Short mmCIF file of C-alpha atoms and ligand atoms in Angstrom, two decimals:
data_model
loop_
_atom_site.label_atom_id
_atom_site.label_comp_id
_atom_site.label_asym_id
_atom_site.label_seq_id
_atom_site.Cartn_x
_atom_site.Cartn_y
_atom_site.Cartn_z
CA MET T 669 -29.27 -17.34 -40.58
CA THR T 670 -27.57 -18.53 -37.41
CA GLU T 671 -29.51 -18.84 -34.20
CA MET T 672 -28.89 -16.15 -31.54
CA ARG T 673 -26.48 -17.60 -29.01
CA THR T 674 -24.24 -16.34 -26.24
CA LEU T 675 -20.50 -16.47 -26.87
CA LEU T 676 -20.27 -19.48 -24.56
CA GLU T 677 -23.09 -21.28 -26.36
CA GLY T 678 -21.35 -20.59 -29.67
CA VAL T 679 -18.13 -22.19 -28.51
CA ARG T 680 -19.97 -25.18 -27.03
CA LYS T 681 -21.86 -25.68 -30.26
CA TYR T 682 -18.59 -25.83 -32.19
CA MET T 683 -17.44 -28.62 -29.91
CA GLU T 684 -20.75 -30.50 -29.87
CA GLU T 685 -20.87 -30.55 -33.65
CA GLN T 686 -17.27 -31.77 -33.74
CA LEU T 687 -16.37 -29.30 -36.44
CA TYR T 688 -12.86 -29.54 -37.82
CA PRO T 689 -11.01 -26.20 -38.28
CA PHE T 690 -9.16 -25.45 -41.51
CA GLN T 691 -8.54 -22.03 -40.03
CA THR T 692 -6.46 -20.27 -37.41
CA PRO T 693 -5.28 -20.76 -34.74
CA ALA T 694 -2.81 -23.31 -36.08
CA HIS T 695 -2.84 -25.45 -32.95
CA LYS T 696 -6.31 -26.55 -34.11
CA GLN T 697 -7.88 -27.01 -30.69
CA GLY T 698 -4.74 -28.38 -29.11
CA ARG T 699 -3.82 -30.95 -31.77
CA TRP T 700 -0.38 -29.36 -32.34
CA VAL T 701 1.08 -28.03 -29.17
CA ASP T 702 3.81 -28.71 -26.64
CA GLU T 703 2.79 -31.74 -24.56
CA LYS T 704 3.96 -30.23 -21.28
CA LEU T 705 1.74 -27.20 -21.72
CA LEU T 706 -1.18 -29.37 -22.81
CA SER T 707 -0.90 -31.65 -19.81
CA PHE T 708 -0.57 -28.67 -17.49
CA LEU T 709 -3.52 -26.67 -18.87
CA GLY T 710 -5.66 -29.55 -20.07
CA LYS T 711 -7.51 -29.48 -23.37
CA ALA T 712 -10.25 -26.99 -22.49
CA PRO T 713 -8.37 -23.70 -23.13
CA PHE T 714 -7.25 -24.99 -26.54
CA LEU T 715 -10.73 -26.17 -27.46
CA ALA T 716 -12.13 -22.74 -26.68
CA ASP T 717 -9.33 -20.83 -28.40
CA LEU T 718 -11.18 -20.38 -31.67
CA SER T 719 -10.85 -17.50 -34.06
CA GLU T 720 -14.46 -17.59 -35.17
CA PRO T 721 -16.82 -20.29 -33.93
CA ALA T 722 -19.02 -21.52 -36.74
CA GLY T 723 -22.66 -21.54 -35.72
CA LEU T 724 -22.27 -18.18 -34.02
CA ASP T 725 -22.99 -14.74 -35.36
CA PHE T 726 -19.99 -13.28 -33.59
CA ALA T 727 -20.87 -9.61 -33.95
CA GLU T 728 -24.39 -10.25 -32.69
CA ALA T 729 -23.25 -12.35 -29.72
CA LEU T 730 -20.61 -9.79 -28.76
CA GLU T 731 -23.13 -6.98 -29.01
CA ALA T 732 -25.61 -8.87 -26.84
CA ALA T 733 -22.94 -9.52 -24.20
CA GLN T 734 -21.90 -5.85 -24.29
CA ARG T 735 -25.55 -4.74 -23.97
CA ARG T 736 -25.86 -6.89 -20.89
CA ALA T 737 -22.78 -5.19 -19.42
CA ARG T 738 -24.22 -1.79 -20.37
CA ASP T 739 -27.59 -2.45 -18.73
CA LEU T 740 -25.99 -3.66 -15.55
CA ALA T 741 -23.66 -0.67 -15.36
CA GLY T 742 -26.38 1.83 -16.33
CA ALA T 743 -24.14 3.12 -19.14
CA LYS T 744 -25.08 4.43 -22.58
CA ALA T 745 -22.84 1.77 -24.15
CA SER T 746 -20.25 -0.71 -22.92
CA PHE T 747 -17.38 -2.27 -24.83
CA PHE T 748 -15.42 -5.44 -24.14
CA LEU T 749 -11.67 -4.81 -24.07
CA TRP T 750 -9.17 -7.50 -24.95
CA ASN T 751 -6.08 -5.32 -24.86
CA GLY T 752 -6.50 -4.55 -21.17
CA THR T 753 -7.47 -1.31 -19.51
CA THR T 754 -4.42 0.09 -21.32
CA GLY T 755 -6.28 -0.33 -24.64
CA GLY T 756 -9.38 1.29 -23.12
CA ILE T 757 -7.45 4.32 -21.89
CA LEU T 758 -5.79 4.80 -25.26
CA ALA T 759 -9.19 4.62 -26.94
CA ALA T 760 -10.87 6.92 -24.39
CA VAL T 761 -8.36 9.71 -24.99
CA LEU T 762 -8.30 9.16 -28.76
CA ALA T 763 -12.11 9.24 -28.90
CA SER T 764 -12.42 12.44 -26.88
CA ARG T 765 -9.70 14.31 -28.82
CA PRO T 766 -8.73 16.89 -26.18
CA LYS T 767 -5.93 19.34 -26.90
CA GLN T 768 -5.09 19.50 -23.21
CA VAL T 769 -5.93 17.18 -20.30
CA VAL T 770 -5.70 17.94 -16.61
CA LEU T 771 -4.53 14.89 -14.67
CA SER T 772 -2.52 13.72 -11.69
CA ARG T 773 1.15 13.08 -12.44
CA SER T 774 0.77 9.80 -10.51
CA ALA T 775 -1.36 8.32 -13.30
CA HIS T 776 -0.74 4.88 -14.80
CA ARG T 777 1.77 4.61 -17.65
CA SER T 778 -0.98 3.94 -20.20
CA VAL T 779 -2.28 7.46 -19.60
CA PHE T 780 1.02 9.02 -20.72
CA ALA T 781 1.00 6.83 -23.82
CA SER T 782 -2.56 7.91 -24.57
CA LEU T 783 -1.63 11.60 -24.39
CA ALA T 784 1.33 11.08 -26.71
CA LEU T 785 -0.69 9.08 -29.23
CA ALA T 786 -3.62 11.49 -29.20
CA GLY T 787 -1.32 14.52 -29.33
CA ALA T 788 -2.83 15.93 -26.14
CA GLU T 789 -0.83 18.19 -23.84
CA PRO T 790 -0.84 17.26 -20.16
CA ARG T 791 -1.58 19.77 -17.45
CA TYR T 792 -0.15 17.84 -14.51
CA LEU T 793 -1.29 18.10 -10.92
CA TYR T 794 1.45 17.01 -8.53
CA PRO T 795 -0.19 14.96 -5.77
CA ARG T 796 0.57 15.43 -2.08
CA THR T 797 1.51 12.41 -0.01
CA LEU T 798 -0.20 11.21 3.16
CA PRO T 799 2.23 11.82 6.02
CA GLY T 800 3.43 8.62 7.71
CA TRP T 801 2.12 6.39 4.93
CA GLU T 802 3.89 8.27 2.13
CA ILE T 803 1.27 7.36 -0.44
CA PHE T 804 -0.16 9.72 -3.05
CA LEU T 805 -3.45 11.41 -2.19
CA PRO T 806 -5.90 12.05 -5.02
CA PRO T 807 -5.48 15.76 -5.90
CA ASP T 808 -8.14 18.19 -4.66
CA PRO T 809 -11.15 18.69 -6.94
CA GLN T 810 -10.43 22.46 -6.90
CA ASP T 811 -7.03 21.80 -8.49
CA TYR T 812 -8.67 19.91 -11.35
CA ALA T 813 -11.30 22.63 -11.60
CA ALA T 814 -8.59 25.30 -11.91
CA GLY T 815 -7.06 23.35 -14.80
CA LEU T 816 -10.32 23.47 -16.71
CA ASP T 817 -9.68 27.05 -17.80
CA THR T 818 -7.38 25.67 -20.49
CA ALA T 819 -7.96 21.88 -20.61
CA GLU T 820 -10.76 20.26 -22.61
CA ALA T 821 -10.82 17.15 -20.42
CA VAL T 822 -10.10 15.85 -16.93
CA LEU T 823 -8.63 12.39 -16.49
CA LEU T 824 -9.15 10.93 -13.03
CA THR T 825 -7.62 7.82 -11.49
CA HIS T 826 -10.40 6.46 -9.29
CA PRO T 827 -9.31 4.81 -7.03
CA SER T 828 -5.54 4.80 -6.77
CA TYR T 829 -3.53 1.60 -6.41
CA TRP T 830 -3.80 2.12 -2.64
CA GLY T 831 -7.59 2.26 -2.83
CA LEU T 832 -7.93 6.04 -2.36
CA ALA T 833 -10.86 7.78 -4.01
CA ARG T 834 -13.03 10.86 -3.77
CA ASN T 835 -16.54 11.88 -4.58
CA TRP T 836 -15.97 13.75 -7.86
CA GLN T 837 -19.62 14.55 -8.54
CA ASP T 838 -19.32 18.33 -8.13
CA LEU T 839 -16.18 18.45 -10.27
CA ILE T 840 -17.88 16.42 -12.99
CA PHE T 841 -20.92 18.69 -12.83
CA LEU T 842 -18.67 21.74 -13.12
CA ALA T 843 -16.69 20.21 -16.01
CA HIS T 844 -19.89 19.48 -17.90
CA SER T 845 -21.24 22.95 -17.27
CA MET T 846 -18.06 24.23 -18.98
CA ASP T 847 -18.53 21.74 -21.82
CA LYS T 848 -15.47 19.70 -20.80
CA LEU T 849 -15.13 15.93 -20.70
CA VAL T 850 -14.39 13.64 -17.78
CA LEU T 851 -12.51 10.40 -18.42
CA VAL T 852 -11.93 7.98 -15.57
CA ASP T 853 -9.34 5.27 -15.11
CA GLN T 854 -11.34 3.03 -12.78
CA ALA T 855 -8.94 0.10 -13.22
CA HIS T 856 -9.09 -0.70 -9.51
CA GLY T 857 -12.76 0.09 -9.00
CA PRO T 858 -15.09 -2.03 -11.15
CA HIS T 859 -16.70 -3.32 -7.96
CA PHE T 860 -17.69 0.23 -6.88
CA ARG T 861 -20.79 -0.05 -9.05
CA LEU T 862 -21.98 -3.01 -7.02
CA SER T 863 -22.23 -1.77 -3.45
CA ARG T 864 -23.02 1.47 -1.64
CA LYS T 865 -20.50 0.41 1.01
CA LEU T 866 -17.70 1.12 -1.46
CA PRO T 867 -16.74 4.57 -2.81
CA PRO T 868 -19.12 5.92 -5.48
CA SER T 869 -18.56 4.67 -9.01
CA ALA T 870 -17.47 7.00 -11.80
CA LEU T 871 -20.59 6.22 -13.82
CA GLU T 872 -22.95 7.15 -11.03
CA MET T 873 -21.00 10.41 -10.55
CA GLY T 874 -21.67 11.24 -14.22
CA ALA T 875 -18.32 10.55 -15.94
CA ASP T 876 -18.26 10.46 -19.75
CA LEU T 877 -15.92 7.51 -20.28
CA VAL T 878 -14.91 4.96 -17.67
CA VAL T 879 -12.38 2.17 -18.10
CA GLU T 880 -12.41 -0.72 -15.63
CA SER T 881 -10.09 -3.68 -15.14
CA THR T 882 -12.61 -6.49 -14.94
CA HIS T 883 -9.57 -8.73 -14.64
CA LYS T 884 -8.39 -6.97 -11.49
CA LEU T 885 -11.59 -6.81 -9.44
CA GLY T 886 -14.06 -8.84 -11.48
CA THR T 887 -13.86 -12.48 -12.47
CA ALA T 888 -12.40 -12.02 -15.97
CA PHE T 889 -9.07 -13.36 -17.15
CA THR T 890 -6.04 -11.10 -17.06
CA GLN T 891 -6.16 -8.51 -19.86
CA ALA T 892 -9.97 -8.49 -20.10
CA SER T 893 -11.52 -5.13 -19.21
CA LEU T 894 -14.57 -2.96 -19.87
CA LEU T 895 -15.03 0.53 -21.25
CA HIS T 896 -18.29 2.33 -20.47
CA LEU T 897 -19.70 5.36 -22.22
CA GLY T 898 -21.59 7.21 -19.51
CA THR T 899 -23.08 10.18 -21.36
CA GLU T 900 -23.93 11.40 -24.84
CA ARG T 901 -21.10 13.94 -24.89
CA ILE T 902 -18.97 11.56 -26.90
CA GLU T 903 -20.48 9.65 -29.77
CA GLN T 904 -20.63 5.90 -29.50
CA HIS T 905 -19.18 5.44 -32.98
CA SER T 906 -16.13 7.56 -32.04
CA VAL T 907 -15.40 5.19 -29.17
CA ALA T 908 -15.92 2.12 -31.36
CA GLU T 909 -13.62 3.61 -34.00
CA ALA T 910 -10.91 4.47 -31.47
CA LEU T 911 -11.09 0.91 -30.14
CA ARG T 912 -10.63 -0.44 -33.65
CA LEU T 913 -7.39 1.58 -33.82
CA VAL T 914 -5.88 0.13 -30.66
CA GLN T 915 -7.29 -3.37 -30.22
CA SER T 916 -6.26 -6.58 -31.91
CA THR T 917 -8.39 -7.81 -34.79
CA SER T 918 -8.14 -11.30 -33.25
CA PRO T 919 -9.80 -11.13 -29.85
CA SER T 920 -9.11 -14.18 -27.73
CA PHE T 921 -12.24 -16.19 -27.11
CA LEU T 922 -10.89 -17.11 -23.70
CA LEU T 923 -10.88 -13.42 -22.79
CA LEU T 924 -14.29 -12.82 -24.35
CA LEU T 925 -15.86 -15.80 -22.58
CA SER T 926 -14.39 -14.67 -19.30
CA LEU T 927 -15.80 -11.16 -19.79
CA GLU T 928 -19.22 -12.50 -20.70
CA ALA T 929 -19.13 -14.63 -17.55
CA ALA T 930 -17.85 -11.73 -15.43
CA VAL T 931 -20.94 -9.73 -16.38
CA VAL T 932 -23.17 -12.67 -15.44
CA LYS T 933 -21.34 -12.92 -12.13
CA GLU T 934 -21.80 -9.19 -11.51
CA GLU T 935 -25.54 -9.70 -11.86
CA GLU T 936 -25.39 -11.54 -8.55
CA GLY T 937 -24.99 -8.07 -7.01
CA GLY T 938 -22.86 -6.51 -4.33
CA ALA T 939 -23.61 -8.84 -1.41
CA VAL T 940 -20.43 -10.78 -2.11
CA TRP T 941 -18.42 -7.57 -1.84
CA GLU T 942 -20.16 -6.67 1.40
CA LYS T 943 -19.04 -10.03 2.81
CA THR T 944 -15.53 -9.24 1.56
CA LEU T 945 -15.67 -5.90 3.37
CA GLU T 946 -16.59 -7.75 6.58
CA LEU T 947 -13.72 -10.14 6.07
CA ALA T 948 -11.39 -7.19 5.45
CA ARG T 949 -12.59 -5.58 8.69
CA PHE T 950 -11.82 -8.79 10.53
CA ALA T 951 -8.35 -9.03 8.91
CA ARG T 952 -7.65 -5.36 9.67
CA GLN T 953 -8.52 -5.83 13.32
CA LYS T 954 -6.35 -8.95 13.64
CA LEU T 955 -3.39 -7.31 11.88
CA GLU T 956 -3.70 -4.33 14.20
CA GLU T 957 -3.76 -6.68 17.19
CA GLN T 958 -0.50 -8.12 15.88
CA GLY T 959 0.92 -4.57 15.91
CA TRP T 960 0.59 -3.57 12.24
CA PRO T 961 -1.11 -0.27 11.43
CA VAL T 962 -3.59 -0.76 8.58
CA LEU T 963 -4.79 2.29 6.65
CA SER T 964 -8.32 3.27 7.67
CA GLN T 965 -10.74 6.03 6.82
CA ALA T 966 -9.72 7.84 10.03
CA ASP T 967 -6.15 8.23 8.71
CA LEU T 968 -7.31 10.17 5.66
CA PRO T 969 -7.93 13.90 5.21
CA PRO T 970 -11.55 15.02 4.76
CA GLY T 971 -12.93 14.18 1.34
CA VAL T 972 -10.61 11.24 0.66
CA LEU T 973 -12.43 7.92 0.63
CA LEU T 974 -11.00 4.44 1.09
CA ASP T 975 -11.90 1.17 -0.59
CA GLU T 976 -11.88 -0.83 2.61
CA SER T 977 -11.69 -4.17 0.83
CA ARG T 978 -8.03 -3.36 0.19
CA LEU T 979 -5.55 -3.51 3.06
CA VAL T 980 -2.61 -1.12 3.14
CA VAL T 981 -0.32 -2.35 5.93
CA ARG T 982 2.36 0.03 7.16
CA VAL T 983 5.35 -2.22 7.75
CA ARG T 984 7.61 0.85 8.13
CA GLU T 985 6.14 1.01 11.64
CA ARG T 986 8.57 -1.79 12.50
CA GLY T 987 11.46 -0.41 10.47
CA GLN T 988 10.78 -2.70 7.50
CA SER T 989 10.37 -1.71 3.88
CA GLY T 990 7.21 -2.67 2.05
CA ILE T 991 9.31 -4.21 -0.70
CA GLY T 992 11.35 -6.32 1.74
CA ALA T 993 8.21 -7.35 3.61
CA ALA T 994 6.47 -8.36 0.38
CA ARG T 995 9.50 -10.45 -0.56
CA PHE T 996 9.47 -12.17 2.85
CA LEU T 997 5.74 -12.84 2.69
CA LYS T 998 6.10 -14.39 -0.75
CA GLU T 999 9.24 -16.40 -0.22
CA GLU T 1000 8.80 -17.51 3.37
CA ALA T 1001 5.09 -17.36 4.11
CA LYS T 1002 3.91 -18.16 0.55
CA VAL T 1003 1.40 -15.33 0.42
CA VAL T 1004 1.77 -12.82 -2.40
CA PRO T 1005 0.76 -9.17 -1.90
CA GLU T 1006 -0.71 -7.12 -4.74
CA MET T 1007 2.03 -4.53 -4.43
CA ALA T 1008 4.42 -2.84 -2.08
CA ASP T 1009 6.14 0.50 -1.73
CA GLN T 1010 8.82 1.84 0.57
CA HIS T 1011 6.54 1.87 3.58
CA ASN T 1012 3.54 -0.34 2.93
CA VAL T 1013 2.33 -3.65 1.63
CA VAL T 1014 -0.97 -3.61 -0.30
CA LEU T 1015 -3.22 -6.66 -0.09
CA LEU T 1016 -6.20 -7.24 -2.30
CA LEU T 1017 -9.20 -9.06 -0.85
CA THR T 1018 -12.01 -10.22 -3.12
CA PRO T 1019 -15.05 -12.48 -2.84
CA ALA T 1020 -12.63 -15.35 -3.53
CA ASP T 1021 -11.23 -14.95 -0.01
CA ASP T 1022 -12.43 -16.62 3.14
CA GLU T 1023 -11.38 -17.13 6.74
CA ALA T 1024 -8.83 -19.73 5.69
CA SER T 1025 -7.05 -17.36 3.29
CA ILE T 1026 -7.09 -14.61 5.93
CA GLY T 1027 -5.66 -17.15 8.37
CA ARG T 1028 -2.71 -17.69 6.03
CA LEU T 1029 -2.22 -13.98 5.71
CA LEU T 1030 -2.23 -13.45 9.46
CA GLU T 1031 0.21 -16.30 9.92
CA GLY T 1032 2.51 -14.63 7.37
CA PHE T 1033 2.35 -11.25 9.10
CA GLY T 1034 2.86 -12.99 12.46
CA ARG T 1035 6.11 -14.42 11.12
CA LEU T 1036 7.04 -11.07 9.57
CA ILE T 1037 6.97 -9.48 13.03
CA GLN T 1038 9.46 -12.05 14.30
CA GLU T 1039 11.65 -12.59 11.26
CA GLY T 1040 11.29 -9.49 9.01
CA LYS T 1041 14.46 -7.44 8.55
CA ARG T 1042 14.79 -3.73 9.20
CA GLU T 1043 15.68 -1.76 6.08
CA ALA T 1044 16.32 1.94 5.55
CA ALA T 1045 13.76 3.86 3.50
CA VAL T 1046 14.75 5.31 0.14
CA SER T 1047 12.75 8.45 -0.54
CA PRO T 1048 11.85 9.12 -4.16
CA PRO T 1049 12.65 12.59 -5.50
CA PRO T 1050 9.85 14.99 -6.45
CA PHE T 1051 8.34 14.46 -9.88
CA PRO T 1052 10.29 16.23 -12.65
CA GLU T 1053 9.03 19.30 -14.46
CA LEU T 1054 7.57 18.98 -17.91
CA ALA T 1055 9.96 20.33 -20.57
CA LEU T 1056 8.30 19.14 -23.78
CA SER T 1057 5.00 17.60 -24.83
CA PRO T 1058 4.91 13.80 -24.35
CA ARG T 1059 4.12 13.39 -28.06
CA GLN T 1060 7.12 15.41 -29.23
CA ALA T 1061 9.42 13.58 -26.85
CA LEU T 1062 8.05 10.10 -27.58
CA LEU T 1063 7.83 10.41 -31.35
CA GLY T 1064 10.77 12.78 -31.95
CA PRO T 1065 14.44 11.89 -32.57
CA LYS T 1066 15.95 10.02 -29.64
CA GLY T 1067 19.12 8.33 -28.53
CA LEU T 1068 20.45 6.23 -25.68
CA VAL T 1069 22.88 7.69 -23.15
CA PRO T 1070 24.32 6.17 -19.96
CA LEU T 1071 22.03 7.00 -17.04
CA ALA T 1072 24.91 8.79 -15.28
CA GLU T 1073 25.01 11.35 -18.13
CA ALA T 1074 21.27 11.98 -18.36
CA ALA T 1075 20.84 14.89 -15.92
CA GLY T 1076 19.78 18.01 -17.82
CA GLU T 1077 18.29 15.99 -20.71
CA VAL T 1078 14.63 15.42 -21.62
CA ALA T 1079 13.18 11.92 -21.13
CA GLY T 1080 12.31 10.18 -24.40
CA ASN T 1081 10.27 7.37 -22.90
CA LEU T 1082 8.65 6.15 -19.69
CA VAL T 1083 10.94 5.08 -16.87
CA VAL T 1084 8.92 3.18 -14.32
CA PRO T 1085 10.30 1.70 -11.10
CA TYR T 1086 8.45 -1.42 -9.87
CA PRO T 1087 7.10 -1.19 -7.29
CA PRO T 1088 5.00 0.89 -7.26
CA GLY T 1089 4.69 1.18 -11.08
CA ILE T 1090 4.14 4.94 -11.29
CA PRO T 1091 6.38 6.59 -13.92
CA LEU T 1092 9.26 8.46 -12.31
CA LEU T 1093 10.02 9.89 -15.75
CA ALA T 1094 7.46 10.39 -18.48
CA PRO T 1095 8.29 11.41 -22.06
CA GLY T 1096 8.97 15.13 -22.12
CA ASP T 1097 10.09 15.33 -18.46
CA ALA T 1098 13.23 17.29 -17.56
CA ILE T 1099 15.62 14.74 -16.02
CA GLY T 1100 17.26 16.12 -12.86
CA LYS T 1101 20.37 15.01 -10.97
CA GLU T 1102 18.10 13.72 -8.21
CA HIS T 1103 16.25 11.42 -10.65
CA VAL T 1104 19.52 9.99 -11.95
CA GLU T 1105 20.76 9.40 -8.38
CA TYR T 1106 17.52 7.76 -7.31
CA LEU T 1107 17.37 5.46 -10.34
CA THR T 1108 21.03 4.51 -9.87
CA TRP T 1109 20.41 3.72 -6.22
CA ILE T 1110 17.29 1.61 -6.65
CA LYS T 1111 18.93 -0.32 -9.53
CA LYS T 1112 21.73 -1.16 -7.06
CA LEU T 1113 19.11 -2.34 -4.57
CA GLY T 1114 17.86 -4.74 -7.23
CA TRP T 1115 14.51 -3.07 -7.99
CA GLN T 1116 13.08 -3.60 -11.42
CA VAL T 1117 13.12 -0.39 -13.47
CA ASP T 1118 11.21 -0.58 -16.70
CA GLY T 1119 12.47 1.81 -19.39
CA LEU T 1120 16.23 1.51 -18.84
CA THR T 1121 18.28 -0.84 -21.01
CA SER T 1122 19.92 -3.87 -19.39
CA SER T 1123 23.24 -2.02 -19.53
CA GLY T 1124 21.73 0.95 -17.69
CA GLU T 1125 21.12 3.38 -20.55
CA ILE T 1126 18.22 5.76 -20.85
CA LEU T 1127 16.42 7.07 -23.94
CA ILE T 1128 16.56 10.85 -24.24
CA TYR T 1129 15.03 13.33 -26.66
CA GLN T 1130 17.59 14.61 -29.15
CA GLY T 1131 15.49 16.92 -31.26
CA GLY T 1132 17.50 19.98 -30.23
C1 LIG Q 2224 -4.41 2.58 -12.25
C2 LIG Q 2224 -4.20 1.68 -13.43
N1 LIG Q 2224 -4.68 2.05 -14.63
C3 LIG Q 2224 -4.54 1.28 -15.73
C4 LIG Q 2224 -3.89 0.07 -15.66
C5 LIG Q 2224 -3.72 -0.73 -16.92
O1 LIG Q 2224 -4.48 -1.87 -16.85
P1 LIG Q 2224 -4.21 -3.14 -17.77
O2 LIG Q 2224 -3.08 -3.87 -17.12
O3 LIG Q 2224 -5.51 -3.88 -17.76
O4 LIG Q 2224 -3.84 -2.69 -19.13
C6 LIG Q 2224 -3.37 -0.37 -14.43
C7 LIG Q 2224 -2.66 -1.65 -14.34
O5 LIG Q 2224 -2.04 -1.98 -13.38
C8 LIG Q 2224 -3.52 0.46 -13.29
O6 LIG Q 2224 -3.03 0.11 -12.10
#
């Protein structure tokens, strides 16, 4: 019997005992690897990149780490995710097996994939935008509630990429009273559980399944996330089984160690986030003194809440585009925003920031006022109508056609302009002339559009 150890202790033990691996991975702790990469990364990541540390009961150590995450979150069960929040969303929908889901059309691309894979029909809510800022508002709880007459589940994005949230407690209560499920994409809100000064967390509002990007707002490495089971409405083994369908059988120890450590770090509590909120308040005030409007709670309609650690700066105020401003900040001022849209730049502040990093940011925005270029806004068309179920369109017969000939067809895959990364076309959507024109235009402007071929073709449904 092996001694109970944490994942980190297991990896250390392997090194201390100087075990030699006749097993994968073939680089064998960095013995066979490109020298340039080795000298850049150092040996540590290769030493820890083990498939199965001897001296560790892996299942037991993983379970213990997950229990720690569960206890901290107050969940019924928590699962480490090594295929990102994307994997967690796929598993959440697969595990809850709804025939129809009510959701905002501005959801992340992984949500559309989950519906197609699970064979669930979407009942889309088309979000309104916030005038002036032109960002999507979370749909009204009543609109989700109205969808519950036919849908078996609600899928909420909480918060949005711009940090917008709501208190969904009444909706969740109503959904449960109708025996419906509530799944939450909390990719941008893992820190909500840690402080009352942030919007309420999905788990405390009673959600059934919650997926969080620990790599976005926790200390884990990119791709490492958490899935929490919040109630007993879905069985734990169904979630575990769904995860087995969508996750790799070879979890990276680097990701696992970083998740284990992220949970330990979370145990320090929310004080670090409260300091971040103070720093964000300071940055907001200074940016406003420079002449940049920064989204605040007062700009939002009643009921919409803001994660104030995130700064949404309206550069359109000075005739600039968010995308152009983000490019300037990166190339000239060497500060890299989280994302940008036509009107705004979104900046992520975390406990890693301090006055010095805010100083750099302010310097960058100071230069942007002087040197940033004015650029006309390109307004996206309204979302298309749904013509076919995402599953039929994604898994049915398909073919490529030149974008210019696609109006009137049904989209066969996701077409996602970056920024902001929200699908303009989802599988099953009716492609309109306005979508073709918009995609053609933004391609000319040099935006990245995921889902078109390099020669500008688009995949359409050809099932008749
Ligand atoms: C709202 C939202 N949900 C889900 C995801 C997917 O997360 P991951 O990249 O961890 O797969 C993202 C990623 O950007 C996101 O923004």
